[in-house]
Every structure is written in structure tokens, then in C-alpha cells.
CSV table of N, CA and C in Angstrom, one decimal:
chain,number,residue,atom,x,y,z
A,1349,UNK,N,22.1,-0.4,-0.8
A,1349,UNK,CA,21.4,-0.9,0.2
A,1349,UNK,C,20.3,-2.1,-0.2
A,1350,UNK,N,19.6,-1.8,-1.3
A,1350,UNK,CA,18.7,-2.7,-1.8
A,1350,UNK,C,19.1,-3.0,-3.2
A,1351,UNK,N,19.0,-4.2,-3.6
A,1351,UNK,CA,19.2,-4.6,-5.1
A,1351,UNK,C,17.9,-5.2,-5.5
A,1352,UNK,N,17.2,-4.8,-6.5
A,1352,UNK,CA,16.1,-5.3,-7.0
A,1352,UNK,C,16.5,-6.2,-8.1
A,1353,UNK,N,15.8,-7.4,-8.1
A,1353,UNK,CA,15.9,-8.4,-9.2
A,1353,UNK,C,14.7,-8.1,-10.2
A,1354,UNK,N,15.0,-7.5,-11.2
A,1354,UNK,CA,14.0,-7.1,-12.1
A,1354,UNK,C,13.1,-8.3,-12.6
A,1355,UNK,N,11.7,-8.0,-12.4
A,1355,UNK,CA,10.8,-9.0,-13.0
A,1355,UNK,C,10.5,-10.2,-12.0
A,1356,UNK,N,11.4,-10.3,-11.0
A,1356,UNK,CA,11.1,-11.5,-10.1
A,1356,UNK,C,10.3,-11.1,-8.8
A,1357,UNK,N,10.2,-9.8,-8.7
A,1357,UNK,CA,9.5,-9.4,-7.4
A,1357,UNK,C,10.3,-9.6,-6.1
A,1358,UNK,N,11.6,-10.0,-6.3
A,1358,UNK,CA,12.4,-10.3,-5.2
A,1358,UNK,C,13.4,-9.1,-5.0
A,1359,UNK,N,13.8,-8.9,-3.7
A,1359,UNK,CA,14.7,-7.9,-3.3
A,1359,UNK,C,15.7,-8.4,-2.4
A,1360,UNK,N,17.0,-8.0,-2.5
A,1360,UNK,CA,17.9,-8.5,-1.5
A,1360,UNK,C,18.3,-7.2,-0.5
A,1361,UNK,N,18.4,-7.6,0.7
A,1361,UNK,CA,18.7,-6.7,1.7
A,1361,UNK,C,19.5,-7.3,2.9
A,1362,UNK,N,20.3,-6.5,3.5
A,1362,UNK,CA,21.0,-7.0,4.7
A,1362,UNK,C,20.1,-7.0,5.9
A,1363,UNK,N,19.0,-6.2,5.8
A,1363,UNK,CA,18.2,-5.9,6.9
A,1363,UNK,C,17.0,-7.0,7.0
A,1364,UNK,N,16.5,-7.4,8.1
A,1364,UNK,CA,15.5,-8.5,8.3
A,1364,UNK,C,14.1,-7.7,8.2
A,1365,UNK,N,13.8,-7.2,7.1
A,1365,UNK,CA,12.6,-6.5,6.8
A,1365,UNK,C,11.6,-7.6,6.3
A,1366,UNK,N,10.3,-7.4,6.6
A,1366,UNK,CA,9.3,-8.4,6.0
A,1366,UNK,C,9.3,-8.1,4.4
A,1367,UNK,N,9.1,-9.2,3.7
A,1367,UNK,CA,9.1,-9.2,2.4
A,1367,UNK,C,7.6,-8.6,2.0
A,1368,UNK,N,7.6,-8.2,0.6
A,1368,UNK,CA,6.4,-7.5,0.2
A,1368,UNK,C,5.1,-8.4,0.3
A,1369,UNK,N,5.2,-9.6,0.1
A,1369,UNK,CA,3.9,-10.4,0.3
A,1369,UNK,C,3.4,-10.2,1.7
A,1370,UNK,N,4.2,-10.3,2.7
A,1370,UNK,CA,3.8,-10.1,4.1
A,1370,UNK,C,3.4,-8.6,4.3
A,1371,UNK,N,4.1,-7.6,3.7
A,1371,UNK,CA,3.5,-6.3,3.8
A,1371,UNK,C,2.2,-6.1,3.1
A,1372,UNK,N,2.0,-6.8,2.0
A,1372,UNK,CA,0.8,-6.6,1.4
A,1372,UNK,C,-0.4,-7.1,2.1
A,1373,UNK,N,-0.2,-8.3,2.8
A,1373,UNK,CA,-1.1,-8.9,3.7
A,1373,UNK,C,-1.5,-7.9,4.9
A,1374,UNK,N,-0.4,-7.2,5.3
A,1374,UNK,CA,-0.7,-6.3,6.5
A,1374,UNK,C,-1.5,-5.1,5.9
A,1375,UNK,N,-1.3,-4.7,4.7
A,1375,UNK,CA,-2.0,-3.7,4.1
A,1375,UNK,C,-3.5,-4.0,4.0
A,1376,UNK,N,-3.8,-5.2,3.5
A,1376,UNK,CA,-5.0,-5.8,3.4
A,1376,UNK,C,-5.8,-5.8,4.8
A,1377,UNK,N,-5.0,-6.3,5.8
A,1377,UNK,CA,-5.6,-6.3,7.1
A,1377,UNK,C,-5.9,-5.0,7.7
A,1378,UNK,N,-5.1,-4.1,7.4
A,1378,UNK,CA,-5.3,-2.5,7.9
A,1378,UNK,C,-6.5,-2.0,7.2
A,1379,UNK,N,-6.7,-2.3,5.8
A,1379,UNK,CA,-7.8,-1.8,5.1
A,1379,UNK,C,-9.0,-2.5,5.8
A,1380,UNK,N,-9.0,-3.6,6.2
A,1380,UNK,CA,-10.2,-4.3,6.8
A,1380,UNK,C,-10.5,-3.6,8.2
A,1381,UNK,N,-9.4,-3.4,8.9
A,1381,UNK,CA,-9.6,-2.8,10.2
A,1381,UNK,C,-10.2,-1.3,10.2
A,1382,UNK,N,-9.8,-0.6,9.1
A,1382,UNK,CA,-10.3,0.7,8.9
A,1382,UNK,C,-11.7,0.8,8.3
A,1383,UNK,N,-12.3,-0.4,7.8
A,1383,UNK,CA,-13.6,-0.3,7.1
A,1383,UNK,C,-14.6,0.4,7.9
A,1384,UNK,N,-14.8,0.0,9.2
A,1384,UNK,CA,-15.8,0.6,9.9
A,1384,UNK,C,-15.3,1.3,11.3
A,1385,UNK,N,-14.1,1.7,11.2
A,1385,UNK,CA,-13.5,2.3,12.3
A,1385,UNK,C,-14.1,3.7,12.7
A,1386,UNK,N,-14.6,4.4,11.7
A,1386,UNK,CA,-15.3,5.7,11.9
A,1386,UNK,C,-16.4,5.5,13.0
A,1387,UNK,N,-17.0,4.3,13.0
A,1387,UNK,CA,-18.1,4.1,14.0
A,1387,UNK,C,-17.6,4.1,15.5
A,1388,UNK,N,-16.3,3.9,15.7
A,1388,UNK,CA,-15.7,3.7,16.9
A,1388,UNK,C,-14.9,4.9,17.4
A,1389,UNK,N,-15.0,6.0,16.7
A,1389,UNK,CA,-14.3,7.2,17.1
A,1389,UNK,C,-14.6,7.7,18.4
A,1390,UNK,N,-15.9,7.6,18.8
A,1390,UNK,CA,-16.3,8.0,20.1
A,1390,UNK,C,-15.5,7.4,21.3
A,1391,UNK,N,-14.7,6.3,21.0
A,1391,UNK,CA,-13.8,5.6,22.0
A,1391,UNK,C,-12.6,6.4,22.3
A,1392,UNK,N,-12.1,7.3,21.4
A,1392,UNK,CA,-10.9,8.0,21.5
A,1392,UNK,C,-11.0,9.4,22.1
A,1393,UNK,N,-10.1,9.7,23.0
A,1393,UNK,CA,-10.0,11.0,23.5
A,1393,UNK,C,-9.6,12.0,22.6
A,1394,UNK,N,-9.7,13.2,23.0
A,1394,UNK,CA,-9.4,14.4,22.1
A,1394,UNK,C,-7.9,14.3,21.6
A,1395,UNK,N,-6.9,14.0,22.4
A,1395,UNK,CA,-5.6,13.8,22.0
A,1395,UNK,C,-5.4,12.6,21.1
A,1396,UNK,N,-6.2,11.6,21.4
A,1396,UNK,CA,-6.2,10.5,20.5
A,1396,UNK,C,-6.7,10.8,19.0
A,1397,UNK,N,-7.6,11.7,18.9
A,1397,UNK,CA,-8.1,12.1,17.6
A,1397,UNK,C,-7.0,12.8,16.8
A,1398,UNK,N,-6.1,13.6,17.5
A,1398,UNK,CA,-5.0,14.3,17.0
A,1398,UNK,C,-4.1,13.3,16.4
A,1399,UNK,N,-3.7,12.3,17.3
A,1399,UNK,CA,-2.7,11.3,16.9
A,1399,UNK,C,-3.2,10.5,15.8
A,1400,UNK,N,-4.5,10.1,15.8
A,1400,UNK,CA,-5.0,9.2,14.7
A,1400,UNK,C,-5.0,10.0,13.4
A,1401,UNK,N,-5.4,11.3,13.4
A,1401,UNK,CA,-5.3,12.1,12.2
A,1401,UNK,C,-3.8,12.2,11.6
A,1402,UNK,N,-2.9,12.3,12.5
A,1402,UNK,CA,-1.5,12.4,12.1
A,1402,UNK,C,-1.0,11.0,11.4
A,1403,UNK,N,-1.5,10.0,12.2
A,1403,UNK,CA,-1.2,8.6,11.7
A,1403,UNK,C,-1.8,8.3,10.3
A,1404,UNK,N,-3.1,8.7,10.2
A,1404,UNK,CA,-3.8,8.5,9.0
A,1404,UNK,C,-3.2,9.3,7.7
A,1405,UNK,N,-2.7,10.6,8.1
A,1405,UNK,CA,-2.1,11.3,7.1
A,1405,UNK,C,-0.8,10.7,6.6
A,1406,UNK,N,0.0,10.2,7.5
A,1406,UNK,CA,1.2,9.5,7.1
A,1406,UNK,C,0.9,8.2,6.3
A,1407,UNK,N,-0.2,7.5,6.8
A,1407,UNK,CA,-0.4,6.3,6.0
A,1407,UNK,C,-1.0,6.7,4.7
A,1408,UNK,N,-1.8,7.6,4.5
A,1408,UNK,CA,-2.3,8.1,3.2
A,1408,UNK,C,-1.2,8.5,2.2
A,1409,UNK,N,-0.2,9.4,2.8
A,1409,UNK,CA,0.9,9.7,2.0
A,1409,UNK,C,1.8,8.6,1.5
A,1410,UNK,N,2.0,7.6,2.3
A,1410,UNK,CA,2.9,6.4,2.0
A,1410,UNK,C,2.1,5.6,1.0
A,1411,UNK,N,0.7,5.4,1.1
A,1411,UNK,CA,-0.1,4.7,0.3
A,1411,UNK,C,0.0,5.3,-1.2
A,1412,UNK,N,0.0,6.6,-1.3
A,1412,UNK,CA,0.0,7.2,-2.6
A,1412,UNK,C,1.3,7.1,-3.2
A,1413,UNK,N,2.4,7.1,-2.5
A,1413,UNK,CA,3.7,6.8,-3.1
A,1413,UNK,C,3.7,5.3,-3.6
A,1414,UNK,N,3.2,4.4,-2.9
A,1414,UNK,CA,3.2,3.1,-3.3
A,1414,UNK,C,2.3,2.8,-4.4
A,1415,UNK,N,1.2,3.5,-4.6
A,1415,UNK,CA,0.3,3.4,-5.7
A,1415,UNK,C,1.1,3.8,-7.0
A,1416,UNK,N,1.8,5.1,-6.9
A,1416,UNK,CA,2.6,5.4,-8.1
A,1416,UNK,C,3.7,4.4,-8.4
A,1417,UNK,N,4.3,3.7,-7.4
A,1417,UNK,CA,5.4,2.8,-7.7
A,1417,UNK,C,4.8,1.6,-8.3
A,1418,UNK,N,3.7,1.1,-7.8
A,1418,UNK,CA,3.0,-0.1,-8.3
A,1418,UNK,C,2.5,0.1,-9.8
A,1419,UNK,N,2.0,1.4,-10.1
A,1419,UNK,CA,1.6,1.5,-11.4
A,1419,UNK,C,2.8,1.6,-12.4
A,1420,UNK,N,3.9,2.2,-12.0
A,1420,UNK,CA,5.1,2.3,-12.8
A,1420,UNK,C,5.6,0.9,-13.0
A,1421,UNK,N,5.7,0.1,-11.9
A,1421,UNK,CA,6.1,-1.4,-12.1
A,1421,UNK,C,5.2,-2.2,-13.0
A,1422,UNK,N,4.0,-1.9,-13.0
A,1422,UNK,CA,3.0,-2.7,-13.8
A,1422,UNK,C,3.2,-2.3,-15.3
A,1423,UNK,N,3.5,-1.1,-15.5
A,1423,UNK,CA,3.7,-0.6,-16.8
A,1423,UNK,C,5.0,-1.1,-17.3
A,1424,UNK,N,6.0,-1.2,-16.4
A,1424,UNK,CA,7.4,-1.6,-16.9
A,1424,UNK,C,7.3,-3.1,-17.2
A,1425,UNK,N,6.6,-3.8,-16.4
A,1425,UNK,CA,6.6,-5.3,-16.6
A,1425,UNK,C,5.6,-5.7,-17.7
A,1426,UNK,N,4.9,-4.9,-18.2
A,1426,UNK,CA,3.9,-5.3,-19.3
A,1426,UNK,C,2.5,-5.7,-18.8
A,1427,UNK,N,2.3,-5.5,-17.4
A,1427,UNK,CA,1.0,-5.9,-16.9
A,1427,UNK,C,0.0,-5.0,-17.4
A,1428,UNK,N,0.2,-3.8,-17.6
A,1428,UNK,CA,-0.8,-2.9,-18.1
A,1428,UNK,C,-1.1,-3.2,-19.7
A,1429,UNK,N,-0.1,-3.5,-20.4
A,1429,UNK,CA,-0.2,-3.9,-21.8
A,1429,UNK,C,-1.0,-5.1,-21.9
A,1430,UNK,N,-0.8,-6.0,-21.0
A,1430,UNK,CA,-1.6,-7.3,-21.1
A,1430,UNK,C,-3.0,-7.3,-20.6
A,1431,UNK,N,-3.3,-6.1,-20.0
A,1431,UNK,CA,-4.8,-6.0,-19.5
A,1431,UNK,C,-5.6,-5.4,-20.6
A,1432,UNK,N,-6.8,-5.2,-20.2
A,1432,UNK,CA,-7.8,-4.6,-21.2
A,1432,UNK,C,-7.7,-3.1,-21.1
A,1433,UNK,N,-7.0,-2.5,-20.2
A,1433,UNK,CA,-6.9,-1.0,-20.1
A,1433,UNK,C,-6.1,-0.5,-21.3
A,1434,UNK,N,-6.5,0.6,-21.8
A,1434,UNK,CA,-5.9,1.3,-22.9
A,1434,UNK,C,-4.5,1.9,-22.4
A,1435,UNK,N,-4.5,2.3,-21.2
A,1435,UNK,CA,-3.2,2.9,-20.7
A,1435,UNK,C,-3.1,2.8,-19.2
A,1436,UNK,N,-2.0,3.2,-18.7
A,1436,UNK,CA,-1.7,3.1,-17.2
A,1436,UNK,C,-2.8,3.7,-16.4
A,1437,UNK,N,-3.2,5.0,-16.8
A,1437,UNK,CA,-4.2,5.6,-16.1
A,1437,UNK,C,-5.6,4.8,-15.9
A,1438,UNK,N,-5.9,4.3,-17.0
A,1438,UNK,CA,-7.1,3.4,-17.0
A,1438,UNK,C,-6.9,2.2,-16.1
A,1439,UNK,N,-5.8,1.7,-16.1
A,1439,UNK,CA,-5.4,0.5,-15.3
A,1439,UNK,C,-5.5,0.9,-13.9
A,1440,UNK,N,-4.9,2.0,-13.5
A,1440,UNK,CA,-5.0,2.4,-12.1
A,1440,UNK,C,-6.4,2.6,-11.8
A,1441,UNK,N,-7.3,3.2,-12.7
A,1441,UNK,CA,-8.6,3.6,-12.3
A,1441,UNK,C,-9.4,2.2,-12.0
A,1442,UNK,N,-9.1,1.2,-12.9
A,1442,UNK,CA,-9.8,0.0,-12.8
A,1442,UNK,C,-9.5,-0.7,-11.5
A,1443,UNK,N,-8.4,-0.4,-10.9
A,1443,UNK,CA,-7.9,-1.1,-9.6
A,1443,UNK,C,-8.0,-0.1,-8.5
A,1444,UNK,N,-8.8,0.9,-8.5
A,1444,UNK,CA,-9.0,1.8,-7.4
A,1444,UNK,C,-10.4,1.7,-6.9
């Protein structure tokens, strides 16, 4: 289904899915939207709180999967070795 072009950051697919740069921008926008969202929880009904908690749980799980994948990719490409971090764990900590 997907064929990754190693080291180019490009991926081929028959589906019309957004490329990673657009997805990364959406992640940054979502992060910004969530920055002070806790101050607006009073606007959500009881059912809305349950739905929001479910959505945030799914978002958190997917984010953790991506963090592992990004760390592995950075290590594979030599990004970690080229940094000042002694190892991948330190690199992740520096960018967390």
C-alpha cells in the first residue's frame, strides 16, 4: 500500500492523503488549540466531556506511536548521531 523512499521523507500511495508536512502543520495547530482549552471546559456538557476524553485518549495514543516512529527514523537517518545528544533517549528528552 505504501512504499517509503528511504531518506527522502517522501511516500507513495494511491490514496489522496495529506503529506506529512501538512499533517505536521495540523499537529502544530492542534497543539496551539489545546494550549488553553482547559479554561473552556465549562462550555461542554456532560456527554461532551466524555466524548472529549475519548478523543484526547485516542490522540494521545497516536501521538505516542508517532513519537516512537520519529525517534526511530531520526536514529536511522543519523539525525541523533549528528546532534549533541549522547543517544536516542537524550535526543527524545531534548525535544520533549
